[in-house]
Amino acid sequence: MRKKIISSLTTFALLTGAIAGVAGIVGSSSVKAAHGASTFKDVPTAHWASSAIDSAVEQGYFKGYADGTFKPGAPVTKAEMASILARLSDQPELQTPAPNPFTDVPEWAKNGVSTAIAKGFIDPSSYKGKLDAQAPLSRGEMANWLTQGLRVVNSDYGQALSDVTNTVIPAKEYFTGTLAASQKNAVAVALGTGLMSVANDKTFGVNRTTTRAEVAVLIARYASVAKTKPADIQGLNELRQVGLTGTNLSVIAPRYQKPGPEKFSESYDYSKITGDFSKVRNQELVTVTKYATAKIKNWIIINPYVKEKERSIYYPAFVDEKDKLLRGAYYSFIEYDFNIINSMNRLQAGSLFSSPTINPLTSPSSKAFKDYAVPHINSLLSSKGFFVLKNPGYWGEGLLHFDKTLNPEVHLTLKDGTDFFIVPN
């Protein structure tokens, strides 16, 4: 179901009366009329959100201040954001919306909060009777509100919120283990749809406040995403597939498929062959050597040859701009979970599998990998190259080949005899 999200410009008299005293959010727009677009003293044309701010003011979501400023870095409160979201006129309402139970909402914002609840942005069950309405809205809470709104627009966004439960999220907090489970799904969908992004420090910043400039941008992004089918968004598809199966292979390298029975001898039990990575994810694998038992938690594929807009959502977390491969190979990044039997060094880890794709010998040396704080093999090794933990978990780097002279098949066998077997077709 497609829904076109546009602003509803109710009469200025109503807006002024409903939100009197909330400077800079919406009202009579007298400052805007006096100054015109792009003339706020503190919003130069070169400002990263200049055009979005102009559009948001023009559509009536914000107004300027009497001194000719916009205050783009000022935080937006929950009451203010609820009032803004309430005015998305084509956002459908829930069939049976919950009543507004909050006891701390100022009079001017009560209608806005009630409407934001009815339109699915705010779930009262997530709160304990109080919204803390006049507190700044955090980015984590913003992700929750916006993604909850999307699932009302299209039920498949609701399914996406479920599908990403076990996904890998390209944000520093995910890799450092500091992203709360209660925020993970919303952050994943917010990133996957392009609604929100990580900061220069590679963190999503769930506890950072949301600014007026950011809200101006988010309004436009929400309108775009809400008009788009979830299946048409590659980044979201990757996050969903990793969540459901452990890999984004089917999105980035769909040519890799399970070979047909004609590829095997008649004596081979083809019923044990699978191309479904979810069947081997987190299951104990047969290894070439016996230094450790091994499981694979996640497998990320990155095509380094496509244009930026077509790149994997995981590209910025693993690959530097300068990194390129030869002969058409793709990057293969594997998250390993080992249980060392006695002791194991780096070289012995590399001998556990005989595949250029599944290679635990090294972790990426990219700056991106370091900036995102992805678990690296070097942090688990002693000065002599032995693992200091019995149960190390880290990401390794391999190559997914398409050239048939370079052993392009990927073959993993479970202890129960199940064979994960794929080749480029």
XYZ file of C-alpha atoms in Angstrom:
425
model
C 0.000 0.000 0.000
C 1.467 3.296 -1.028
C 0.722 6.380 0.974
C 1.780 9.851 -0.048
C 2.848 11.820 2.992
C 2.396 15.558 2.556
C 2.030 18.425 4.925
C -1.343 19.790 5.871
C -1.369 23.550 6.232
C -4.219 24.205 8.599
C -5.208 27.791 9.016
C -2.603 30.003 10.605
C -5.164 31.231 13.092
C -5.734 27.696 14.358
C -2.017 26.979 14.491
C -1.289 30.141 16.357
C -3.986 29.464 18.895
C -3.131 25.809 19.351
C 0.574 26.302 19.837
C 0.853 29.693 21.355
C 4.043 30.092 23.320
C 6.005 27.436 21.400
C 8.508 29.693 19.730
C 9.936 28.535 16.429
C 7.761 25.481 15.809
C 4.737 26.713 13.925
C 2.444 29.687 14.149
C 1.679 32.886 12.333
C 4.888 32.600 10.298
C 5.405 36.339 10.489
C 9.199 36.053 10.562
C 9.177 33.812 7.507
C 7.047 36.288 5.614
C 9.379 39.103 6.535
C 12.648 37.346 5.710
C 11.856 34.896 2.923
C 13.586 31.583 2.207
C 17.260 31.083 3.063
C 17.577 34.411 4.868
C 17.759 33.276 8.467
C 20.864 34.847 9.904
C 22.114 31.540 11.274
C 21.287 29.380 8.216
C 23.672 30.283 5.398
C 23.019 28.845 1.965
C 25.920 26.444 2.515
C 24.326 24.968 5.654
C 23.832 21.206 5.224
C 20.089 21.482 5.931
C 19.415 24.860 4.316
C 16.988 23.711 1.616
C 15.200 21.315 3.995
C 14.773 24.126 6.527
C 13.378 26.437 3.843
C 10.909 23.743 2.783
C 9.844 22.926 6.341
C 9.217 26.604 7.115
C 7.386 27.121 3.845
C 5.116 24.169 4.588
C 4.349 25.430 8.061
C 6.191 22.929 10.233
C 8.495 25.595 11.682
C 8.739 29.355 11.877
C 11.707 31.573 12.522
C 12.366 33.633 15.617
C 11.748 37.348 16.036
C 15.468 38.098 15.859
C 15.702 36.641 12.343
C 17.263 33.328 13.377
C 16.107 29.736 12.952
C 18.302 28.125 15.627
C 19.035 24.979 13.580
C 21.014 23.364 16.396
C 18.338 23.832 19.048
C 16.754 20.611 20.335
C 13.177 19.661 19.538
C 11.006 18.441 22.392
C 8.740 15.410 22.277
C 5.648 17.617 22.419
C 6.931 19.694 19.510
C 7.775 16.657 17.394
C 4.419 15.038 18.106
C 2.691 18.226 16.926
C 4.745 18.217 13.727
C 4.011 14.549 12.977
C 0.331 15.091 13.673
C 0.136 17.420 10.672
C 1.183 14.766 8.138
C -2.264 14.723 6.564
C -1.909 11.617 4.410
C -0.465 9.504 7.213
C -3.241 6.946 7.799
C -4.683 6.475 11.247
C -4.943 3.241 13.166
C -8.347 1.565 13.084
C -8.544 1.525 16.875
C -6.043 4.077 18.194
C -5.214 4.130 21.866
C -6.372 7.122 23.911
C -3.886 9.737 25.035
C -2.989 8.638 28.587
C -0.182 11.116 29.227
C -0.546 13.394 32.221
C 2.404 15.680 31.518
C 1.524 17.097 28.088
C 1.044 20.892 28.002
C -2.357 22.110 26.872
C -1.115 23.435 23.518
C 0.262 19.986 22.550
C -2.530 17.674 23.721
C -4.290 17.511 20.359
C -1.001 16.983 18.550
C 0.077 14.149 20.829
C -3.342 12.496 20.542
C -3.165 12.681 16.759
C 0.426 11.375 16.688
C -0.808 8.401 18.724
C -3.730 7.868 16.346
C -1.366 7.954 13.365
C 0.839 5.302 14.910
C 3.938 7.341 15.642
C 3.680 7.113 19.431
C 2.855 3.873 21.223
C 1.510 4.730 24.701
C 2.281 1.195 25.927
C 5.983 2.040 25.658
C 5.595 4.657 28.380
C 4.385 4.623 31.975
C 1.733 7.299 31.921
C 4.116 10.166 31.212
C 5.667 11.183 27.917
C 8.174 13.576 29.475
C 6.719 15.802 26.806
C 8.881 18.857 27.290
C 12.154 16.937 27.304
C 14.292 16.930 24.132
C 13.526 14.053 21.778
C 16.441 11.640 21.520
C 17.510 10.092 18.233
C 16.661 6.632 19.529
C 13.133 7.726 20.342
C 12.900 9.502 16.993
C 13.814 6.226 15.245
C 11.046 4.479 17.180
C 8.420 7.081 16.299
C 9.248 7.245 12.609
C 9.502 3.495 12.037
C 6.284 2.929 13.960
C 4.662 5.441 11.618
C 5.972 3.568 8.584
C 4.344 0.317 9.621
C 0.972 2.084 9.559
C 1.683 3.315 6.025
C 2.675 -0.146 4.785
C 2.344 -3.353 6.789
C 5.550 -4.667 5.195
C 7.482 -2.040 7.159
C 6.014 -3.668 10.237
C 7.287 -7.011 8.980
C 10.682 -5.431 8.379
C 10.814 -4.300 11.991
C 10.431 -7.951 12.957
C 12.780 -9.327 10.299
C 15.771 -7.267 11.502
C 15.708 -8.644 15.060
C 18.893 -10.674 14.515
C 20.550 -8.499 11.904
C 23.965 -6.842 11.822
C 23.592 -3.074 12.148
C 26.230 -0.828 10.518
C 26.660 1.432 13.529
C 29.475 1.523 16.053
C 27.168 0.859 19.021
C 26.128 -2.463 17.501
C 29.694 -3.732 17.179
C 30.660 -2.534 20.654
C 27.569 -4.142 22.185
C 26.153 -0.873 23.543
C 22.983 -0.744 21.439
C 20.044 -1.757 23.616
C 17.874 -4.598 22.324
C 14.797 -2.395 22.772
C 16.202 0.121 20.272
C 17.908 -2.217 17.826
C 15.013 -2.899 15.442
C 13.998 0.719 15.025
C 17.599 1.814 14.509
C 18.083 -0.917 11.898
C 15.012 0.119 9.896
C 15.822 3.830 10.265
C 19.285 3.157 8.816
C 18.108 0.632 6.239
C 15.529 3.001 4.764
C 17.911 5.965 4.800
C 15.667 7.875 7.192
C 18.590 8.346 9.559
C 22.340 7.802 9.372
C 25.401 7.474 11.546
C 27.442 10.515 12.538
C 31.050 11.224 11.640
C 32.134 9.169 14.651
C 30.212 6.200 13.144
C 27.721 6.087 16.014
C 23.969 6.306 15.575
C 23.762 8.258 18.828
C 20.515 6.976 20.324
C 20.897 9.320 23.315
C 21.793 12.428 21.346
C 19.051 14.998 21.042
C 17.291 15.730 17.764
C 17.785 19.261 16.450
C 15.488 21.548 14.499
C 17.670 21.169 11.403
C 17.571 17.386 11.656
C 13.788 17.388 11.983
C 13.482 19.544 8.868
C 15.482 16.928 6.946
C 13.631 14.001 8.511
C 10.240 15.344 7.429
C 11.345 15.255 3.781
C 12.984 11.850 4.137
C 9.924 10.365 5.781
C 7.766 11.601 2.915
C 10.064 9.888 0.424
C 10.388 6.599 2.307
C 6.665 6.360 2.986
C 6.010 6.503 -0.766
C 8.462 3.659 -1.392
C 7.800 -0.059 -1.113
C 10.125 -1.696 1.431
C 11.107 -4.304 -1.164
C 12.511 -1.512 -3.362
C 15.050 -0.364 -0.760
C 18.297 -2.350 -1.088
C 19.757 -1.427 2.297
C 16.602 -2.494 4.100
C 16.514 -5.722 2.088
C 20.071 -6.489 3.174
C 19.306 -5.880 6.822
C 16.203 -8.059 6.591
C 18.021 -10.895 4.864
C 20.873 -10.836 7.360
C 18.335 -10.826 10.159
C 16.467 -13.807 8.731
C 19.288 -15.881 7.234
C 22.601 -14.499 8.482
C 23.765 -13.204 5.100
C 23.019 -10.578 2.441
C 24.214 -12.918 -0.318
C 20.857 -13.088 -2.115
C 20.772 -9.281 -2.383
C 24.394 -8.552 -3.326
C 25.387 -11.743 -5.169
C 22.183 -13.478 -6.327
C 24.146 -15.360 -8.995
C 25.465 -17.586 -6.219
C 22.997 -20.447 -5.957
C 22.735 -24.082 -4.999
C 23.877 -26.222 -7.930
C 21.453 -28.695 -9.486
C 21.645 -32.465 -8.917
C 23.356 -32.916 -12.266
C 26.524 -31.492 -10.685
C 26.830 -34.502 -8.385
C 27.318 -38.210 -8.803
C 24.317 -40.513 -8.468
C 25.715 -41.847 -5.204
C 25.706 -38.380 -3.632
C 22.775 -37.677 -1.283
C 21.489 -34.494 -2.889
C 18.819 -34.092 -0.215
C 21.523 -32.917 2.180
C 22.461 -29.985 -0.077
C 21.107 -26.549 0.846
C 21.667 -23.033 -0.416
C 19.907 -21.575 2.607
C 22.490 -20.051 4.926
C 20.008 -19.948 7.800
C 20.363 -23.742 7.980
C 24.045 -23.449 8.925
C 24.043 -20.149 10.803
C 25.112 -20.643 14.434
C 25.410 -24.404 13.891
C 28.555 -26.433 14.575
C 30.566 -26.964 11.402
C 32.943 -29.659 10.271
C 36.485 -28.224 10.144
C 39.564 -29.367 8.236
C 41.697 -29.286 11.384
C 40.605 -29.869 14.986
C 41.986 -26.882 16.863
C 38.514 -25.563 17.653
C 34.844 -26.140 17.104
C 33.446 -23.502 14.803
C 30.207 -21.663 14.123
C 29.445 -18.803 11.765
C 27.122 -16.113 13.083
C 26.927 -13.773 10.071
C 28.247 -13.497 6.530
C 28.392 -10.142 4.748
C 29.117 -9.797 1.029
C 30.217 -6.494 -0.515
C 30.530 -5.730 -4.227
C 33.265 -3.056 -4.460
C 32.681 -2.204 -8.116
C 29.245 -0.586 -8.100
C 28.426 3.090 -7.796
C 27.876 4.599 -4.371
C 24.065 4.522 -4.482
C 24.149 0.839 -5.408
C 26.632 -0.179 -2.725
C 25.899 -2.504 0.140
C 24.692 -0.749 3.272
C 27.642 -2.483 4.962
C 30.256 -0.957 2.651
C 31.079 2.008 4.950
C 31.682 -0.297 7.934
C 34.109 -2.669 6.236
C 35.681 -1.154 3.120
C 37.707 1.982 2.442
C 37.133 3.977 -0.728
C 40.562 3.067 -2.067
C 40.048 -0.686 -1.647
C 39.574 -2.599 -4.882
C 39.957 -6.255 -5.814
C 41.169 -8.139 -8.856
C 39.411 -10.402 -11.345
C 35.924 -9.486 -10.225
C 36.074 -10.874 -6.690
C 33.727 -9.555 -4.013
C 34.613 -9.031 -0.371
C 33.489 -11.712 2.067
C 33.290 -10.839 5.767
C 32.514 -13.606 8.251
C 31.688 -13.350 11.945
C 33.200 -16.412 13.630
C 32.404 -18.041 16.943
C 35.122 -20.487 18.000
C 35.516 -22.774 20.968
C 39.204 -23.622 21.228
C 39.909 -27.199 22.294
C 43.406 -26.746 23.746
C 45.192 -23.784 22.218
C 45.126 -22.113 18.819
C 47.215 -19.492 17.064
C 46.354 -17.298 14.108
C 47.751 -19.689 11.485
C 45.905 -22.606 13.009
C 42.687 -20.615 12.888
C 43.337 -20.064 9.198
C 43.594 -23.816 8.665
C 40.131 -24.603 10.035
C 38.536 -24.127 6.594
C 39.914 -24.630 3.109
C 38.238 -21.786 1.260
C 39.280 -18.327 0.081
C 35.772 -17.155 0.986
C 35.611 -18.568 4.523
C 38.988 -17.496 5.876
C 39.531 -16.875 9.624
C 43.209 -15.999 9.246
C 42.898 -12.214 9.259
C 40.474 -9.402 9.887
C 40.186 -6.417 7.536
C 42.889 -3.772 7.815
C 40.641 -0.983 6.555
C 40.265 2.294 8.406
C 36.497 1.838 8.162
C 36.681 -1.431 10.082
C 38.643 0.284 12.842
C 36.393 3.358 12.944
C 33.288 1.212 13.405
C 35.081 -0.813 16.124
C 34.249 -4.140 14.484
C 35.778 -7.008 16.548
C 39.245 -7.714 15.149
C 41.397 -10.824 15.464
C 44.380 -8.785 16.673
C 42.595 -7.821 19.880
C 42.299 -11.510 20.779
C 45.917 -12.573 20.255
C 48.907 -12.672 22.578
C 52.298 -11.336 21.529
C 53.113 -14.834 20.249
C 49.999 -14.996 18.108
C 47.903 -17.333 20.268
C 44.304 -16.629 21.193
C 43.941 -15.408 24.767
C 40.282 -16.490 25.032
C 38.851 -19.987 24.768
C 35.758 -18.687 23.018
C 36.928 -15.912 20.658
C 34.501 -14.143 18.369
C 35.659 -11.800 15.604
C 35.203 -10.860 11.948
C 37.490 -12.288 9.280
C 38.048 -11.266 5.667
C 37.898 -13.464 2.595
C 37.116 -13.261 -1.117
C 34.033 -14.388 -2.987
C 35.248 -15.358 -6.455
C 33.296 -15.595 -9.689
C 36.275 -16.716 -11.786
C 35.972 -20.509 -12.069
C 39.754 -20.912 -12.035
C 39.887 -19.504 -8.498
C 37.746 -22.041 -6.595
C 34.530 -20.000 -6.488
C 32.373 -22.597 -4.707
C 31.408 -22.051 -1.077
C 31.030 -25.294 0.836
C 30.280 -25.745 4.545
C 29.255 -28.989 6.225
C 27.415 -29.325 9.511
C 28.161 -32.023 12.032
C 24.753 -33.542 11.173
C 25.788 -33.918 7.515
C 23.888 -30.945 6.065
C 25.892 -29.380 3.221
C 25.712 -25.676 2.446
C 26.907 -25.636 -1.151
C 26.664 -22.694 -3.572
C 28.402 -21.765 -6.813
C 28.130 -18.807 -9.219
C 25.630 -19.626 -11.944
